Coordinates of C-alpha atoms and ligand atoms in Angstrom, one line a residue:
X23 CA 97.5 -31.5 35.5
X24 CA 101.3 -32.1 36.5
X25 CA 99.7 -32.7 40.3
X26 CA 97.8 -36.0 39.3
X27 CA 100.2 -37.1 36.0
X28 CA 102.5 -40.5 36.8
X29 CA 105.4 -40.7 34.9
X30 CA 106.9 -44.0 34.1
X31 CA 110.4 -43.9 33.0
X32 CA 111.1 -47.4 30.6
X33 CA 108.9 -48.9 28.7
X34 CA 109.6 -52.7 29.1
X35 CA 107.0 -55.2 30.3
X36 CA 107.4 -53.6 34.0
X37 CA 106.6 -49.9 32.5
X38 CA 103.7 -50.8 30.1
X39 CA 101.6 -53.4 32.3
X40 CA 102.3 -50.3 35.4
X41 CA 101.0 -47.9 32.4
X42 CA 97.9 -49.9 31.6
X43 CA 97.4 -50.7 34.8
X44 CA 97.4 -47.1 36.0
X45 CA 93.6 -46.0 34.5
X46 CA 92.1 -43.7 35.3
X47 CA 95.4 -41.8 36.4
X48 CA 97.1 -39.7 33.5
X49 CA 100.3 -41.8 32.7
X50 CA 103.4 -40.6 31.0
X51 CA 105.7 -42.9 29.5
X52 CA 109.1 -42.5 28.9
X53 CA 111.0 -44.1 26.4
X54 CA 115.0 -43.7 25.1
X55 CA 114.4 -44.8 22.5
X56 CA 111.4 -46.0 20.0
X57 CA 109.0 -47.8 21.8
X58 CA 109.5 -51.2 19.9
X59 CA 112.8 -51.5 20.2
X60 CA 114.6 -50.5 23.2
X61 CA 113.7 -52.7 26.1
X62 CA 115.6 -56.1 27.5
X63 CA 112.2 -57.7 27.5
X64 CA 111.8 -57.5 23.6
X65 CA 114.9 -60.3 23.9
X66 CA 113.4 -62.5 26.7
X67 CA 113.3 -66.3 25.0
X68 CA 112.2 -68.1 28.0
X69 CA 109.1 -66.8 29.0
X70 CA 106.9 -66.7 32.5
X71 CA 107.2 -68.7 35.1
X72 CA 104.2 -69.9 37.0
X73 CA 102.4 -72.6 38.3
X74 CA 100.2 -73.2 35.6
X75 CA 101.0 -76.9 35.3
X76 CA 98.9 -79.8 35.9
X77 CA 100.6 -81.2 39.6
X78 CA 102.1 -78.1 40.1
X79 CA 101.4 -75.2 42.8
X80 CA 102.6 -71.5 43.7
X81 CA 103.5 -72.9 47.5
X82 CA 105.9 -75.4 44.8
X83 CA 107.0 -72.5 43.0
X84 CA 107.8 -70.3 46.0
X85 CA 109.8 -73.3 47.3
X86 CA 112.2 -73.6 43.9
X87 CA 112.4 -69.9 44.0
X88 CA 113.7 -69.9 47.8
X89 CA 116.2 -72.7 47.0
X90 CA 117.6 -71.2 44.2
X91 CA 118.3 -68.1 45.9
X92 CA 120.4 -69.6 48.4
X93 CA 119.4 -68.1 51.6
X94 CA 118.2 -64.0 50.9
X95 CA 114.9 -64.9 49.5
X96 CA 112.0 -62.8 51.8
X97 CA 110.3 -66.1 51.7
X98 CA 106.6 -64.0 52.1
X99 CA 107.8 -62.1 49.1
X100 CA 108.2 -65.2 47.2
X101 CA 104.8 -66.8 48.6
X102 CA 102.8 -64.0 47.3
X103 CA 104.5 -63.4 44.1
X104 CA 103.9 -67.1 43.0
X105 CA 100.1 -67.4 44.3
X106 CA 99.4 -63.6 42.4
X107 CA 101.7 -65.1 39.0
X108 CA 99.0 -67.5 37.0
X109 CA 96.6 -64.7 37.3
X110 CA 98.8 -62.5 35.6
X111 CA 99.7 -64.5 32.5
X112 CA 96.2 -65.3 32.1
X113 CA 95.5 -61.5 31.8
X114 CA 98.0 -61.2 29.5
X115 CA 96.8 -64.2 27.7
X116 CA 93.7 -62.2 27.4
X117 CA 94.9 -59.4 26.2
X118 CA 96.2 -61.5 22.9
X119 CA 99.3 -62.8 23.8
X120 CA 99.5 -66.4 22.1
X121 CA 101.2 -68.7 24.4
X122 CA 101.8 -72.2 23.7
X123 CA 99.5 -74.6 24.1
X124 CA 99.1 -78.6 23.8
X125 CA 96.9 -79.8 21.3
X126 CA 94.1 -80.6 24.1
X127 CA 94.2 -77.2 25.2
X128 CA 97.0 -78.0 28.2
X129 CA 99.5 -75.1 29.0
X130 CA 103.0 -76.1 26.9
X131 CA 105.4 -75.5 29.7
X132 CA 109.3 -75.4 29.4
X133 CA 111.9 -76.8 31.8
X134 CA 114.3 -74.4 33.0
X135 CA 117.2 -74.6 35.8
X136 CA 116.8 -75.0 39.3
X137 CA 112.9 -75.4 38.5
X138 CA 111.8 -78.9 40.3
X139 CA 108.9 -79.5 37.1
X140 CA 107.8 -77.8 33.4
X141 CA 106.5 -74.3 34.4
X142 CA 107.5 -71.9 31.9
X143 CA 104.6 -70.3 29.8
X144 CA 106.5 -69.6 26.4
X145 CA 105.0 -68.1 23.0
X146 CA 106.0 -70.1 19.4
X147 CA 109.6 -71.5 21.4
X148 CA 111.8 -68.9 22.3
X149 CA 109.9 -65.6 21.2
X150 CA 107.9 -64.6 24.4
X151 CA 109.4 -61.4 25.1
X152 CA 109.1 -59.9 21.8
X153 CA 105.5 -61.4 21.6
X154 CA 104.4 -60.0 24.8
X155 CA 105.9 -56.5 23.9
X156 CA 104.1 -56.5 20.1
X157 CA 100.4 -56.5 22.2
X158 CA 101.5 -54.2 25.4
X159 CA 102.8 -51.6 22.5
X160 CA 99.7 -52.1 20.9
X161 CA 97.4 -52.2 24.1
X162 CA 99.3 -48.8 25.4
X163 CA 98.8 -47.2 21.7
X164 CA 95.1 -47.7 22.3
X165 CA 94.9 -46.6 26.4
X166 CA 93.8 -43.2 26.1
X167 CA 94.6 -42.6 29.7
X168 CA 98.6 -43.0 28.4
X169 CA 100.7 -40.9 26.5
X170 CA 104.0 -42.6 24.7
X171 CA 107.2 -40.2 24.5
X172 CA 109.8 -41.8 22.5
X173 CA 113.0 -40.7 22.4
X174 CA 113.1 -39.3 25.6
X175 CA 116.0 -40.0 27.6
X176 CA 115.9 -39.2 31.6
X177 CA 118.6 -37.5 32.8
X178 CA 117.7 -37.9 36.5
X179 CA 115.1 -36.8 39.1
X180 CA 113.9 -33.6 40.5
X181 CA 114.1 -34.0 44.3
X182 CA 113.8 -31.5 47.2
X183 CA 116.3 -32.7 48.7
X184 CA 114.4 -33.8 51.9
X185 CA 113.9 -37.0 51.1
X186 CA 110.6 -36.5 48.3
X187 CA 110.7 -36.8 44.4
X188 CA 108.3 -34.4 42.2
X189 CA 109.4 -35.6 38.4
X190 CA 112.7 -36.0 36.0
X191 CA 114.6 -34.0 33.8
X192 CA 114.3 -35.4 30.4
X193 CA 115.6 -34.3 27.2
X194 CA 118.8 -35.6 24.3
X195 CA 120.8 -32.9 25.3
X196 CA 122.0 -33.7 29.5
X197 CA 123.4 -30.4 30.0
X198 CA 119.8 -28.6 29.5
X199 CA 117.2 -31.0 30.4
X200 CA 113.3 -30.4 30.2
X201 CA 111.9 -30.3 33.8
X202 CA 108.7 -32.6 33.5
X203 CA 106.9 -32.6 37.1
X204 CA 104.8 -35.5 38.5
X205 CA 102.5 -36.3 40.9
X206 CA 105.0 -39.4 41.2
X207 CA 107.4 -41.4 39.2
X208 CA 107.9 -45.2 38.7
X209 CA 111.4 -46.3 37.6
X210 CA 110.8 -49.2 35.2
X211 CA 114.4 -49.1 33.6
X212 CA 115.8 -52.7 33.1
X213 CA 119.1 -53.2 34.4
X214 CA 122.7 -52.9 34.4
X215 CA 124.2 -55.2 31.6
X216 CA 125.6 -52.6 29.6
X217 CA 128.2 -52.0 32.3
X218 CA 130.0 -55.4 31.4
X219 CA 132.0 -56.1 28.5
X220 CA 129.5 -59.3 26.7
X221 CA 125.7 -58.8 27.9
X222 CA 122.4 -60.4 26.7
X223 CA 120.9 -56.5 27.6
X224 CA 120.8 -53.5 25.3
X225 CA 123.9 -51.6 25.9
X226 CA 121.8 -48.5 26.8
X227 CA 120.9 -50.6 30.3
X228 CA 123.4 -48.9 32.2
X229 CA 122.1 -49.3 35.6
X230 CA 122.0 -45.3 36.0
X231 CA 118.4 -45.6 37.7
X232 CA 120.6 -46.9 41.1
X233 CA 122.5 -43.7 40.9
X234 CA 119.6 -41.3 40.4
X235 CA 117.2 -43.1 43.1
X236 CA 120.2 -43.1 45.3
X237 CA 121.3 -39.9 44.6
X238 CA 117.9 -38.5 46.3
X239 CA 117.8 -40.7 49.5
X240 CA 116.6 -44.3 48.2
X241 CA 118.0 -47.7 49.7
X242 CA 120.2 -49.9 47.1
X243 CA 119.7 -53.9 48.3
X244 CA 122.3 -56.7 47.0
X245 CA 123.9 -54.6 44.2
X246 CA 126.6 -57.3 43.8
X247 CA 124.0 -60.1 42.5
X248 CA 124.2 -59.3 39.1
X249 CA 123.3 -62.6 37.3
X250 CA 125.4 -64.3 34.5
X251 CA 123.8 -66.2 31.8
X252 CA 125.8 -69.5 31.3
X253 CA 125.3 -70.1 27.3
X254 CA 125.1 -66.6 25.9
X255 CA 126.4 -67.1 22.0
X256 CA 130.2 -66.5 22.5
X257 CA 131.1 -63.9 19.3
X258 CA 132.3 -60.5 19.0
X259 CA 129.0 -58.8 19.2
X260 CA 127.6 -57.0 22.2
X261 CA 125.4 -57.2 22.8
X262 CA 125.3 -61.1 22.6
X263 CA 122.3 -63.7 22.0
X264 CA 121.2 -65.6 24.0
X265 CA 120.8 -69.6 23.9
X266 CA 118.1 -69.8 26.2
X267 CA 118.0 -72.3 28.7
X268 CA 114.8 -73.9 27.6
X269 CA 117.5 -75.8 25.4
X270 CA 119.1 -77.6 28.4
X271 CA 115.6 -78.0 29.5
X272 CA 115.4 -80.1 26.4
X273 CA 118.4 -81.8 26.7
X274 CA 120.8 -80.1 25.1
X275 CA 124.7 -80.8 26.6
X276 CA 127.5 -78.2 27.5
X277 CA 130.7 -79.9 26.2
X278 CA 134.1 -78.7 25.7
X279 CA 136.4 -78.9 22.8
X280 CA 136.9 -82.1 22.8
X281 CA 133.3 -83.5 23.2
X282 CA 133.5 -83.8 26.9
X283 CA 130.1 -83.3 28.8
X284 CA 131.8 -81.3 31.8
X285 CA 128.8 -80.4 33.8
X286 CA 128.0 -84.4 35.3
X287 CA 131.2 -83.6 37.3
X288 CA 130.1 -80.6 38.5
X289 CA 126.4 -81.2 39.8
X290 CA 124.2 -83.3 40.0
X291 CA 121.9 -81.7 38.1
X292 CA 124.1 -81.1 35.4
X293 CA 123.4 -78.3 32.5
X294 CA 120.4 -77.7 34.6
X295 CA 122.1 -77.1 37.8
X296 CA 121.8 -73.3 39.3
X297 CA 122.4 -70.7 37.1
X298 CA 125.3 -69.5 38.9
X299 CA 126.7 -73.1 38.9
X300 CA 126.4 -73.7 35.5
X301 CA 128.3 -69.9 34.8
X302 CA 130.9 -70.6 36.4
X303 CA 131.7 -73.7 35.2
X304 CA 131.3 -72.7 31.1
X305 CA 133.6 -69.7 32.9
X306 CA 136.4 -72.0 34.4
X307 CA 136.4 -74.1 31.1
X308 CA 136.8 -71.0 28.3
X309 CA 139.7 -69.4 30.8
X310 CA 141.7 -72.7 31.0
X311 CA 141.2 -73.3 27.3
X312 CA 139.0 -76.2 27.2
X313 CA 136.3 -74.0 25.8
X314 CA 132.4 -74.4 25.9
X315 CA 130.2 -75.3 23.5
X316 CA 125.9 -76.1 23.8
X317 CA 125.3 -79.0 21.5
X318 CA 121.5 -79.3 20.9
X319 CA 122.5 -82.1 17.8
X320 CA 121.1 -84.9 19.5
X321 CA 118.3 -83.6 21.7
X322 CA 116.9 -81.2 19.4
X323 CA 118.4 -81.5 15.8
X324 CA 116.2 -80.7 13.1
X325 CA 113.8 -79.4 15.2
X326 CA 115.4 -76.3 15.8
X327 CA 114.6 -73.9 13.4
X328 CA 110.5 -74.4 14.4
X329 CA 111.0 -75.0 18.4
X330 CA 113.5 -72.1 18.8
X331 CA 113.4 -69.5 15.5
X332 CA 115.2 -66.8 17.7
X333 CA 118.5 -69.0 18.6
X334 CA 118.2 -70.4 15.2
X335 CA 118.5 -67.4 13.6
X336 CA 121.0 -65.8 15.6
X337 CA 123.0 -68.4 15.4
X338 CA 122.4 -68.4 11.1
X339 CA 123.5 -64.0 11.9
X340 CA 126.8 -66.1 13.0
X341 CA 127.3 -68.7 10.4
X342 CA 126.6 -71.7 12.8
X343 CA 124.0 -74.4 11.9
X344 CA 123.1 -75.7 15.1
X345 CA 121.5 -78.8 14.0
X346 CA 124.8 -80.0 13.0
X347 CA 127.6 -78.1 14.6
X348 CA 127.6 -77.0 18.7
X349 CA 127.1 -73.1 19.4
X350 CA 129.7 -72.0 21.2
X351 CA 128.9 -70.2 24.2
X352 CA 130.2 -67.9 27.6
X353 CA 128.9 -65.6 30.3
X354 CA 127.4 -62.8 29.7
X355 CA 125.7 -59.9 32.5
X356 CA 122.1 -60.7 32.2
X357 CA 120.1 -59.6 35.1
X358 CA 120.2 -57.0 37.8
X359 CA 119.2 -59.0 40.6
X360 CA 119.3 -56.5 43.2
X361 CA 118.1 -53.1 43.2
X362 CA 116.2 -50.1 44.4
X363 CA 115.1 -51.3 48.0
X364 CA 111.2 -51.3 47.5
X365 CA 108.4 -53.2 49.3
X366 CA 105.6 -54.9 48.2
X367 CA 104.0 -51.8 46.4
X368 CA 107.1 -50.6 44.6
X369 CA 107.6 -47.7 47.5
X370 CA 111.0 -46.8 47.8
X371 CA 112.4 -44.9 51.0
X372 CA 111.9 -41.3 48.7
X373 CA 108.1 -39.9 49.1
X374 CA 106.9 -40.4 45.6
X375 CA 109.4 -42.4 44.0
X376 CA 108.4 -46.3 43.1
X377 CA 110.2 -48.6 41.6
X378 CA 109.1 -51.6 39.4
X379 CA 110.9 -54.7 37.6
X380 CA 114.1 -55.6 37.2
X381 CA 116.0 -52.2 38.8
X382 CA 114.0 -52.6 41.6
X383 CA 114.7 -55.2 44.4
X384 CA 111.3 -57.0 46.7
X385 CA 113.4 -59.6 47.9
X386 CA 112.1 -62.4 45.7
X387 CA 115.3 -63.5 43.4
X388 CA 117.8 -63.3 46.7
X389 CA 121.1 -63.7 45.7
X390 CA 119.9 -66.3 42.7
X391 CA 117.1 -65.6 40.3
X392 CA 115.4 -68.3 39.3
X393 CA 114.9 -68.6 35.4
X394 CA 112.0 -66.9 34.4
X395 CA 110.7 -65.3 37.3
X396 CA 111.4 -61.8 36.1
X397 CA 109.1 -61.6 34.0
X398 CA 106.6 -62.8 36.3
X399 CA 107.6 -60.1 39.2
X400 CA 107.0 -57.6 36.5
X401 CA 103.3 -58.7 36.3
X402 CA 102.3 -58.8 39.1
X403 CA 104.2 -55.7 40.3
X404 CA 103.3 -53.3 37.8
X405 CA 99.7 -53.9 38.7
X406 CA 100.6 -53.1 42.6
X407 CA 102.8 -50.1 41.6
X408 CA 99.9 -49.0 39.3
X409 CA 97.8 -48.8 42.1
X410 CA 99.9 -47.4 44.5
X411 CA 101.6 -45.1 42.7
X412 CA 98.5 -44.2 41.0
X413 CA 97.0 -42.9 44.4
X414 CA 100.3 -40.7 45.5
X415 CA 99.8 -37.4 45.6
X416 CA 103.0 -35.0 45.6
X417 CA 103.4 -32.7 48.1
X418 CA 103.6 -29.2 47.2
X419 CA 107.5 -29.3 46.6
X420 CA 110.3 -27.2 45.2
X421 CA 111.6 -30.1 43.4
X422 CA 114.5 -28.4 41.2
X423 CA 116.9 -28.5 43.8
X424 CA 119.7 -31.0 44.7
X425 CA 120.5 -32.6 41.8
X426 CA 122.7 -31.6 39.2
X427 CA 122.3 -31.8 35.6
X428 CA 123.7 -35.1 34.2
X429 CA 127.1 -36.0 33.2
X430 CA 127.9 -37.4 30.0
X431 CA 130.4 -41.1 30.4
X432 CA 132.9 -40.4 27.0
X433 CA 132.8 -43.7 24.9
X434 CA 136.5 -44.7 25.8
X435 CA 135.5 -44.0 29.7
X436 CA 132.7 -46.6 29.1
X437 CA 134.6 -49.1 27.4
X438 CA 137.2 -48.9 29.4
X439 CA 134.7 -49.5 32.7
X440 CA 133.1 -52.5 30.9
X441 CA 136.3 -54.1 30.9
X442 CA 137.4 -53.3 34.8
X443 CA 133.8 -54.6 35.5
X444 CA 134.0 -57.6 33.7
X445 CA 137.6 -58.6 34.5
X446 CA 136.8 -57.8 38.8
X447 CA 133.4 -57.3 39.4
X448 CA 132.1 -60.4 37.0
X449 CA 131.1 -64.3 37.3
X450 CA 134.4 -64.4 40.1
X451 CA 135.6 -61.8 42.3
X452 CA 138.3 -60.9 45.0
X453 CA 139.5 -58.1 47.2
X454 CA 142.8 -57.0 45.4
X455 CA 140.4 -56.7 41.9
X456 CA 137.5 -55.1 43.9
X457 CA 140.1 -52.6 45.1
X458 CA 141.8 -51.6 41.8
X459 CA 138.4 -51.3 40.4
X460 CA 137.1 -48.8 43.1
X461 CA 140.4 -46.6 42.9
X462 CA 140.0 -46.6 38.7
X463 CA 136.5 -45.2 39.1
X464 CA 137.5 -42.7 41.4
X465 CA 140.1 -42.1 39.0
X466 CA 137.4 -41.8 36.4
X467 CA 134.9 -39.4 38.0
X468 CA 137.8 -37.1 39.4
X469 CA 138.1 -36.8 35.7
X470 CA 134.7 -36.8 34.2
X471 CA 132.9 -36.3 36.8
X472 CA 129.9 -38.2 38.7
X473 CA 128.3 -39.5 36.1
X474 CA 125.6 -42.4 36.5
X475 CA 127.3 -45.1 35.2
X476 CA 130.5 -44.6 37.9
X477 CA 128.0 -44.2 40.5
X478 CA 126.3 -47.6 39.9
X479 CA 129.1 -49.3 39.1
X480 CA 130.9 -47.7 42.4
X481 CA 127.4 -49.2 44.5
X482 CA 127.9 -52.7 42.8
X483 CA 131.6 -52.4 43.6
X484 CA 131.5 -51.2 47.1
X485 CA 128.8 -54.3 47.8
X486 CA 130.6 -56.5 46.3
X487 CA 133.8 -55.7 48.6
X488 CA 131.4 -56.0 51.7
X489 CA 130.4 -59.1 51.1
X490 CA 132.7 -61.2 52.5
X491 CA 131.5 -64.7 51.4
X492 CA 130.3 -66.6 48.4
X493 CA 126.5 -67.0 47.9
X494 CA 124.8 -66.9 44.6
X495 CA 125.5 -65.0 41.7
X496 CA 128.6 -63.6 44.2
X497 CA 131.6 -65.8 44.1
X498 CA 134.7 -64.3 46.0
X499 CA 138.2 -66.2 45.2
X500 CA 139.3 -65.2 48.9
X501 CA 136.2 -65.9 50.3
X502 CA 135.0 -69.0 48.8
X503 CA 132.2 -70.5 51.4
X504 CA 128.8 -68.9 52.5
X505 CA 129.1 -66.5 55.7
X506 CA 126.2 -67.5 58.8
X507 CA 123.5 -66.1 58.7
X508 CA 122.8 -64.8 55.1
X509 CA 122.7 -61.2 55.3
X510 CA 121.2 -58.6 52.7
X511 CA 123.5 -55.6 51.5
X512 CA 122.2 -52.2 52.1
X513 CA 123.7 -49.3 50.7
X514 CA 122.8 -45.3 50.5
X515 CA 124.6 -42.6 48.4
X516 CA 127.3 -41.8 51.0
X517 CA 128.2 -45.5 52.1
X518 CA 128.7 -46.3 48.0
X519 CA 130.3 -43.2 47.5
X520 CA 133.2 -43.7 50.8
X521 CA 135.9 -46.4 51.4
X522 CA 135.9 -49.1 54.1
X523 CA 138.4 -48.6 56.2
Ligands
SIN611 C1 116.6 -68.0 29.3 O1 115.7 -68.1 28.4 O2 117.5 -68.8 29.4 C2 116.6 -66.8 30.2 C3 115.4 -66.9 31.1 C4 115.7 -65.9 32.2 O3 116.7 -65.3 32.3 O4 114.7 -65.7 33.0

């Protein structure tokens, strides 16, 4: 049984369209926590992108996608992902996902940044992810060819250490995992936000699928994208909310505390300039003390609570009526845009080991995702990865060996990494800060050992210190124009693990 059995470790969109996609082939799906509730995607408010628009085109698409990721986009990658995408969110449309429409039947798009027309399929507003979640849970409930284990933690992968992957340890308890073997395994884990000190991700999204996947031989690509959010909801809480950009898309302003609209000196484009742009301005504003605030009064007003019922109510969770007062807002780590090297079938450089969604990295966000695309890759990924990894067949292996059981981060080590991350390896970075931050993790696993949070953070780290430029999502204070020509990052265990010298 073990021999033909794919596991699938996460259970966001990526895990559960690969699961349904998988059929025949036995899946098992792996879940941390309760299948409902743990996954990034349940939060996405934008939606899908994809050229579902009257006018529009995927050749359009692919081009907005290249442009925004400012010179690393494999532009093939991007070409193919955007002519496979309005398939996708048909079949999921299918399935019983109710996405918006016009009243004569037209696709109801949203404008999003750095997107040159309306292209993002959305469900009631803001609540696609969590719609699109309710029928895959469902849908994966009813596949016979899957079974669902919730609360079930991975711990790592079992490797030969030769370069091939034959299953994970899961279990609650890292020191004494289960051994669960597998004709092959698709990481479907979500990304990294939960290494920062304000993210839009569950906490739990640790990035810890880099260290395992690198740990037994795979490739880690552009590790120091990791994408900021302009107008997360600035509060205590983090997790944060998110005030999706379909509200600039709509016309709503970024203003400090006095009432001035910042971003018209800035770009061009304004709020709906790149993401990166637009992050590090509401960035420079809250450290000099001008703060940022999104004021939807005008544009949107008492349309609010029925065009976006998941800002509205987190914003209500926070006291703030935003048809009459602005939200305020700052960056917050919201997507992983690098990742476990793959190519266009999720194969990773380890023999059965795939890797789908947002840990992995195709080469179609570059150093800049483009708003809603993610959700898009994961479509029309899963369904590759479904049938690739569907039709591996593990070699006999002895797959115990080479990897230790994991180690456990303690709370105050955690915090206390969310805060070096965020203060050197965030929306601005620079060598001195990219140093200290490298010496206080090694500092932290002579202590505590190698566990998978210091590992990834240690691969974003040492990538970030490589790249010797500013491009993106990466903005280096010593280094602040673009290198010739764009290069990608590549990084295995031992070069994240060393020092530069
Ligand atoms: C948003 O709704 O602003 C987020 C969309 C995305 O990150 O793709």
């Amino acid at each position: 049984m073990s021999k033909r059995r794919l596991v699938i470790v996460g259970s966001g969109i990526a895990g559960l369209w690969t699961a349904l996609h998988a059929a025949p082939r036995k899946v098992v799906v792996l879940s941390a926590s309760e299948l409902a509730d743990g996954p990034a995607t349940a939060w996405a408010q934008g939606g899908i992108a994809a050229a579902l628009g009257e006018g529009d085109s995927p050749e359009q698409h692919a081009l907005d996608t290249i442009a925004a990721g400012d010179g690393l986009v494999d532009e093939h990658v991007a070409r193919r992902i955007t002519q496979l995408g309005p398939a996708e969110v048909r079949a999921l449309e299918q399935l019983g996902v109710g996405f918006d429409h016009e009243p004569d039947g037209r696709w109801a798009l949203s404008l999003e940044a750095a997107h040159s027309r309306r292209r993002v399929a959305r469900v009631s507003g803001d609540r696609a992810g969590a719609a699109i979640l309710e029928v895959l849970t469902a849908a994966v409930a009813a596949a016979k060819h899957v079974e669902v284990r919730e609360h079930a933690p991975v711990q790592g992968l079992m490797g030969d250490g030769q370069g091939r992957c034959g299953g994970v340890w899961v279990g609650t308890e890292p020191e004494n995992p289960e051994a669960l073997a597998a004709s092959a395994v698709v990481l479907a884990t979500g990304g990294l936000g939960g290494l920062y000190a304000l993210t839009t991700n569950p906490t739990g999204n640790r990035g810890r699928a880099l260290a395992w996947a690198a740990r037994l031989g795979a490739v880690i690509r552009d590790a120091e994208f990791v994408q900021f959010h302009p107008t997360a909801i600035a509060s205590d809480r983090n997790p944060t909310w998110l005030a999706t950009e379909a509200l600039r898309g709509e016309g709503a302003v970024l203003i400090d505390d006095n009432g001035w609209r910042f971003m018209p000196d800035i770009h061009p484009d304004a709020e709906l300039a790149p993401r990166d742009i637009v992050a590090r301005a509401v960035f420079k504003q809250r450290q000099t003390g001008r703060g940022a605030w999104l004021d939807a009064r005008q544009a949107i007003g008492e349309r609010f609570p029925d065009s976006f019922p998941s800002v509205f109510q987190a914003c209500r969770n926070l006291g703030i009526d935003p048809r009459r007062e602005a939200i305020p807002v700052a960056p917050a780590a919201h997507y992983q845009i690098g990742g476990i090297d793959t190519d266009l079938d999720g194969k990773t450089a380890v023999s059965g080991l795939f890797a789908v969604g947002e840990c992995a990295c195709i080469g179609l966000h570059g150093a800049n995702r483009l708003a809603s695309n993610s959700l898009l890759e994961a479509l029309v990924m899963g369904r590759r990865v479904a049938m690739a990894a569907g039709e591996h067949e593990c070699d006999k292996l002895s797959a115990s060996g080479g990897i230790k059981p994991a180690v456990r981060l303690p709370d105050d080590a955690l915090d206390q990494l969310r805060r070096s991350m965020t203060a050197h390896a965030g929306v601005e970075r620079e060598a001195a800060g990219l140093d200290q931050l490298v010496d206080e993790i090694d500092w932290m696993i002579a202590r505590h050992g190698q566990a998978d949070e210091l590992v990834a953070a240690r691969i974003i780290t040492r990538s970030a210190s490589r790249r010797r430029e500013s491009r993106g999502a990466h903005f280096r204070r010593d280094y602040p124009d673009p290198a010739e020509p764009a290069r990608s990052t590549y990084l295995d265990f031992s070069s994240a693990m060393l020092n530069d010298h």
